[in-house]
Short mmCIF file of C-alpha atoms in Angstrom, two decimals:
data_model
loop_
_atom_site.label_atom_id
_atom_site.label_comp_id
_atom_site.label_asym_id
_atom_site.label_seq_id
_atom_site.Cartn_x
_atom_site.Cartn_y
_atom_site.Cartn_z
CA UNK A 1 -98.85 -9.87 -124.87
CA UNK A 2 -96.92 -8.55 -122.14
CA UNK A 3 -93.26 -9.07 -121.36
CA UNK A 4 -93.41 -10.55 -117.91
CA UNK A 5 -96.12 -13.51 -119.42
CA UNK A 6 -93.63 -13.88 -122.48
CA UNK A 7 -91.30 -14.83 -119.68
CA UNK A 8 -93.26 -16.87 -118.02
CA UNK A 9 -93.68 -19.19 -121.09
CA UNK A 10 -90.39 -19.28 -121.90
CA UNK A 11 -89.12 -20.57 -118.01
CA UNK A 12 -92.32 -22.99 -118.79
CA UNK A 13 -90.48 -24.47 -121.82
CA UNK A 14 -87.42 -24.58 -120.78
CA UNK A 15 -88.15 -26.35 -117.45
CA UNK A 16 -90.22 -28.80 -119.53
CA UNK A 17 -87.67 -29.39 -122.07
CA UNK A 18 -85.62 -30.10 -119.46
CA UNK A 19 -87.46 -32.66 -117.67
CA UNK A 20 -88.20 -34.28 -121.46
CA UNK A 21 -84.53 -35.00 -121.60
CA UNK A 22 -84.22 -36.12 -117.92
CA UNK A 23 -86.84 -38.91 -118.08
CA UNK A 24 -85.65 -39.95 -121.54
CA UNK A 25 -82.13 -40.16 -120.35
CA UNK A 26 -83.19 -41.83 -117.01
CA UNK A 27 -84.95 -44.40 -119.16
CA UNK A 28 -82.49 -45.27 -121.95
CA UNK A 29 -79.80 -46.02 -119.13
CA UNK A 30 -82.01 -48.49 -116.90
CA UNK A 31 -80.93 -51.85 -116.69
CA UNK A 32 -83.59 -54.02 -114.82
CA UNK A 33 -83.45 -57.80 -114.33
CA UNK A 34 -87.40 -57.88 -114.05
CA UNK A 35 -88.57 -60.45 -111.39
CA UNK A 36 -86.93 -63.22 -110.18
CA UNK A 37 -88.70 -66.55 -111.76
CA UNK A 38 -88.62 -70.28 -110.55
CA UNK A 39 -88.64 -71.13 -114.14
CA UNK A 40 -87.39 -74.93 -114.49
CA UNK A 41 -86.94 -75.87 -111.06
CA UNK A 42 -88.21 -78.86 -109.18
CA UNK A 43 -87.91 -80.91 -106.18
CA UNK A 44 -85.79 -83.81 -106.05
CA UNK A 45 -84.52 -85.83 -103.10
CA UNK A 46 -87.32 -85.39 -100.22
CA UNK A 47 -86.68 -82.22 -97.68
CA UNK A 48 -86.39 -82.79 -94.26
CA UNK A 49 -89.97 -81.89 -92.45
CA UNK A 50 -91.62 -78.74 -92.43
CA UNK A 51 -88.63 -77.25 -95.05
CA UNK A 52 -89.27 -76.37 -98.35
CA UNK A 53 -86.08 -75.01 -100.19
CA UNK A 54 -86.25 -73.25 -104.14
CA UNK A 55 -84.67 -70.74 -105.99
CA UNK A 56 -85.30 -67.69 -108.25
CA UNK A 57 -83.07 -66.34 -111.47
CA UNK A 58 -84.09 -63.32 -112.87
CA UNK A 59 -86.39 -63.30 -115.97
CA UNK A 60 -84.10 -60.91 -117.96
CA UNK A 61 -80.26 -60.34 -118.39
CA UNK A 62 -78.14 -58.14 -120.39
CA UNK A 63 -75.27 -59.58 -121.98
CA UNK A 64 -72.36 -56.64 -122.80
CA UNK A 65 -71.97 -57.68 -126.42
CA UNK A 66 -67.48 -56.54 -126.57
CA UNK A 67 -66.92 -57.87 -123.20
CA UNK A 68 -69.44 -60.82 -123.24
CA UNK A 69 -69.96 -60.30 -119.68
CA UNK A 70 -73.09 -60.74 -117.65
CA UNK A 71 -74.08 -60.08 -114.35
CA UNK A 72 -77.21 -62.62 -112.65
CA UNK A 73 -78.98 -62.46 -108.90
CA UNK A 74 -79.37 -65.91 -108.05
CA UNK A 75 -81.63 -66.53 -104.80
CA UNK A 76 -82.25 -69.45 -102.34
CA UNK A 77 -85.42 -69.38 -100.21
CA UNK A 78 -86.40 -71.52 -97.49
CA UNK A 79 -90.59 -71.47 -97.83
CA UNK A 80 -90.74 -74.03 -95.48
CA UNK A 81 -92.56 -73.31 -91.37
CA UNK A 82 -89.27 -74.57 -90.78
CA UNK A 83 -85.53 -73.97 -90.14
CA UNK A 84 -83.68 -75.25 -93.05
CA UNK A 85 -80.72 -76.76 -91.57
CA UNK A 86 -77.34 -76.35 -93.13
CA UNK A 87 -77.68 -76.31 -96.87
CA UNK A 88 -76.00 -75.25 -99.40
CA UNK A 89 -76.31 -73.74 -103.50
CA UNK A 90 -74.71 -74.79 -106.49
CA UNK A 91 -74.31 -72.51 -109.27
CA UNK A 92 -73.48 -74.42 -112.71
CA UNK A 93 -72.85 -72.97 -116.13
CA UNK A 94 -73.21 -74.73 -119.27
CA UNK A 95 -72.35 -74.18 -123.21
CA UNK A 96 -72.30 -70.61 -123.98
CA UNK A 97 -72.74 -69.73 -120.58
CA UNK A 98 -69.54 -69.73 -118.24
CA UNK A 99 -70.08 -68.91 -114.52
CA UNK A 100 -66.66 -67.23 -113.60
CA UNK A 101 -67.07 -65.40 -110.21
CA UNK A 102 -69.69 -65.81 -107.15
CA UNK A 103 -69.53 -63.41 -104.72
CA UNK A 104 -68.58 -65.64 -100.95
CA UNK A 105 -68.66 -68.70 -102.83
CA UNK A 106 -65.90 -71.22 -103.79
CA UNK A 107 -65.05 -72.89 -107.43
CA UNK A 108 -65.81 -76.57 -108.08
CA UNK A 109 -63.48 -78.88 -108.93
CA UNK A 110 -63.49 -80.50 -112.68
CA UNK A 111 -64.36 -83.67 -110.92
CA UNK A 112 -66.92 -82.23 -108.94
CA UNK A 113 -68.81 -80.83 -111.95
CA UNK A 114 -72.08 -82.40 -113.50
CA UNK A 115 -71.81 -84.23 -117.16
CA UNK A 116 -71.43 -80.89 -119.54
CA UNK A 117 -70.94 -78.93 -117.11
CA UNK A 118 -68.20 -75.76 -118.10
CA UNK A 119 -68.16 -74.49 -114.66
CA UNK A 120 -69.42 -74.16 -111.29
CA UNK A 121 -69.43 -72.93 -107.49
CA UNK A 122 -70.59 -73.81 -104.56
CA UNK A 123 -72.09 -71.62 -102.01
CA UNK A 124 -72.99 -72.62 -97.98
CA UNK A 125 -75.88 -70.89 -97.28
CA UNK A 126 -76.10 -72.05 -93.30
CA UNK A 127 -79.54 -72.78 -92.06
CA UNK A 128 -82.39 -70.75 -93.37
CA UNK A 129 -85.16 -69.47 -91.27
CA UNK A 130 -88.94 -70.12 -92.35
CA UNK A 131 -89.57 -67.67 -95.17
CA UNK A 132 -85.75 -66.83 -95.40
CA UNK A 133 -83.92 -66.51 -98.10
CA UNK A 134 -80.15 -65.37 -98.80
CA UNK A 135 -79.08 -63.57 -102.75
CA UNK A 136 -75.53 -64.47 -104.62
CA UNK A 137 -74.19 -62.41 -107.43
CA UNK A 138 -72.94 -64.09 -109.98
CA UNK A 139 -70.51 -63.11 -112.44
CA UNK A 140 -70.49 -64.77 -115.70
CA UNK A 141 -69.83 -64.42 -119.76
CA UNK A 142 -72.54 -65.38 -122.67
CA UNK A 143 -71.06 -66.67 -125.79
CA UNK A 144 -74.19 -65.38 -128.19
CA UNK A 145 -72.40 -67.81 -130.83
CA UNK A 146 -73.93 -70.88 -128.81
CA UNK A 147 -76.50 -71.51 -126.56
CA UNK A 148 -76.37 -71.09 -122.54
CA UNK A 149 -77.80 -72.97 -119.83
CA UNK A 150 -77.59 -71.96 -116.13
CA UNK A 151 -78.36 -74.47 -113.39
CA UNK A 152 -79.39 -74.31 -109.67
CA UNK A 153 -79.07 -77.23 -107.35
CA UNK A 154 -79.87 -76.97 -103.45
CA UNK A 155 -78.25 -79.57 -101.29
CA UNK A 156 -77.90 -80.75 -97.81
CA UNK A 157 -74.34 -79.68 -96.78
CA UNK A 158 -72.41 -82.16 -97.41
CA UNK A 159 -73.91 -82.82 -100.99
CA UNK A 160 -75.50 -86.22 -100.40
CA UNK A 161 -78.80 -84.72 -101.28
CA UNK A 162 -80.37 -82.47 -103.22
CA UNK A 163 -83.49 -80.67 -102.13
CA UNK A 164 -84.60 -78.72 -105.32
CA UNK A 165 -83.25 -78.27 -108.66
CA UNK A 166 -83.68 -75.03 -110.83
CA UNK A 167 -82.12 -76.27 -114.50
CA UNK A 168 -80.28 -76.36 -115.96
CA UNK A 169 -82.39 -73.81 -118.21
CA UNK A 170 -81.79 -71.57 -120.90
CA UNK A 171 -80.91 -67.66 -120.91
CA UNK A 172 -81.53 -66.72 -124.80
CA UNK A 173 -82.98 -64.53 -127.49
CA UNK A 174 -84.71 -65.58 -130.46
CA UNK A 175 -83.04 -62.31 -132.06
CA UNK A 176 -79.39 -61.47 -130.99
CA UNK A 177 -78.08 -58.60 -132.33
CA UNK A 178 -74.17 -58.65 -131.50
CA UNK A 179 -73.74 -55.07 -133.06
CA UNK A 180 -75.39 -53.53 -130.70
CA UNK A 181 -74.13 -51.99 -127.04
CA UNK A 182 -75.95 -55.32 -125.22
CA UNK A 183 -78.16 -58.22 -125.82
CA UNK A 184 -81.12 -58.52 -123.65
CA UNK A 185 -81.77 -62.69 -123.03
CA UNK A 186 -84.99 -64.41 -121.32
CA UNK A 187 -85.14 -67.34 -118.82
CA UNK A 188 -86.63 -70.05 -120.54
CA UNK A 189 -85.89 -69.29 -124.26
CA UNK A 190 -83.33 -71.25 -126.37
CA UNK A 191 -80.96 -68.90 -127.82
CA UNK A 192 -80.79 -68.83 -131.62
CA UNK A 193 -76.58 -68.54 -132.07
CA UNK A 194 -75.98 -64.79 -134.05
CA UNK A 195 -74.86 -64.89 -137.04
CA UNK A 196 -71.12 -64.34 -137.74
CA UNK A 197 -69.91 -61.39 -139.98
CA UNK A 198 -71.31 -58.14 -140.90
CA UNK A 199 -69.75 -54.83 -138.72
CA UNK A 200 -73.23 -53.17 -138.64
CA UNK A 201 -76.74 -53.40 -138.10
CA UNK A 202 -79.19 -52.65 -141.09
CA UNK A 203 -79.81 -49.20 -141.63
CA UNK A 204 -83.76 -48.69 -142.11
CA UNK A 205 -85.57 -44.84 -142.66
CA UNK A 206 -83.90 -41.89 -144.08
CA UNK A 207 -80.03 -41.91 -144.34
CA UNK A 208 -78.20 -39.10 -142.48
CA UNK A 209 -77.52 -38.41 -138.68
CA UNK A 210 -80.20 -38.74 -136.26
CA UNK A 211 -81.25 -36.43 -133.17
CA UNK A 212 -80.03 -38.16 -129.66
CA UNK A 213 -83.52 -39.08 -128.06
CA UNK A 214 -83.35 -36.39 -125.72
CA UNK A 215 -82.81 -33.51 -128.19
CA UNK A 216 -85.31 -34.75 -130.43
CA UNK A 217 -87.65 -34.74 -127.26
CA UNK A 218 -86.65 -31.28 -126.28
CA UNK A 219 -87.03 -29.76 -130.31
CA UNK A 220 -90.39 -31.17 -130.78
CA UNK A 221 -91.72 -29.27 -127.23
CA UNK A 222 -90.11 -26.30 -128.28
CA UNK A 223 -91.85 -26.36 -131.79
CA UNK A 224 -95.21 -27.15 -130.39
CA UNK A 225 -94.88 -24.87 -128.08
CA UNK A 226 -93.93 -21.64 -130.97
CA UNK A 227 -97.05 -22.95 -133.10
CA UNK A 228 -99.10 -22.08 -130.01
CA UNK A 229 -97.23 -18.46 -129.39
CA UNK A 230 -97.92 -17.85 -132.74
CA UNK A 231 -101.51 -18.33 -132.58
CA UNK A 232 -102.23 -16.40 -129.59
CA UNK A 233 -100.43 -13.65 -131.05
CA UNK A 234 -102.80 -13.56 -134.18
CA UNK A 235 -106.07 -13.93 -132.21
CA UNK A 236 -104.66 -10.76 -130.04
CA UNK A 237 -103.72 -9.01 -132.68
#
């Protein structure tokens, strides 16, 4: 075999042991909320004419298991042929779930709060046009010790009436695993309180060190890739 295709193979592996390690990387490090969901949500008081107001949460939050903080997109749509009229969104936290920041929006008052309600804000969306909708971010912590509940009222602007109601419902994980970097939790699911105690997670396979994902990626091309070398070689030879 000649020396210019030898080093043609090897800038072959190389840039395909470097693009192993790339997407690997890229993948371990995404953090998607997955689409937003009208899980638990319902009309209440009637809308005016021609306006149809819900909301969407996201199906799937990360909860940073040292901090206990969470971030959540919460959006109001107006799917209505119809302007919307000034309105406004509530954001409500409840048990193990403690809204503390959302972005334009200001706190409620312990008075103002529903029954077992923790916390709360309100936000005043304006009018929305037909098939408008405006996004909040909300800032918040997860107690994994307890169960969460997040709710999502839409009311006229002055609060007399409420238009639709998303909640409160559950963010949770039949599984938590408070060792770990983050928790993942699902709309919808009752979360099943971790356990307390224990400073690691159960070690399973062989014991010893194991390769980071993207140099284990990166040795198996590389030893594929010598096992087929070697065979040319011997059917040249």
């Amino acid at each position: 075999m000649s020396s210019r295709r030898l080093t043609a193979i090897a800038g072959s592996l190389v840039t395909a042991s470097f693009s192993a390690v790339m997407i690997l990387a890229c993948t371990a490090v995404a953090d998607d909320q997955g689409p937003g969901s009208a899980k638990g949500g319902k009309a209440v008081d009637e809308a005016p004419a021609g306006v149809r107001p819900s909301t969407t949460l996201p199906s799937r939050i990360s909860v940073d298991n040292s901090s206990r903080k969470t971030a959540i997109n919460a959006t109001v749509k107006n799917g209505g042929s119809k302007e919307s009229g000034d309105i406004r969104l509530l954001v409500v936290g409840f048990g193990g779930l403690r809204v503390t920041h959302v972005q334009g929006c200001s706190p409620l008052d312990r008075k103002e709060l529903p029954a077992g309600a923790n916390s709360g804000f309100a936000c005043p969306v304006g009018a929305l046009a037909p098939g408008g909708s405006r996004s909040y971010s909300v800032d918040a912590t997860y107690d994994l010790g307890r169960r969460g509940k997040i709710c999502l009222p839409v009311q006229s602007a002055d609060g007399r009436q409420t238009y639709w109601q998303q909640g409160p419902v559950p963010f949770g994980t039949t599984n938590p695993s408070p060792n770990a970097p983050a928790t993942p939790l699902l709309l919808g699911t009752d979360n099943k309180p971790a356990a307390p105690g224990g400073d690691q997670l159960p070690r399973t396979g062989v014991d010893g060190d194991v390769l980071p994902l993207g140099a284990a990626g990166a040795a198996l091309i590389a030893a594929g890739t010598a096992g087929l070398w070697w065979t040319r070689r011997r059917q040249e030879t």
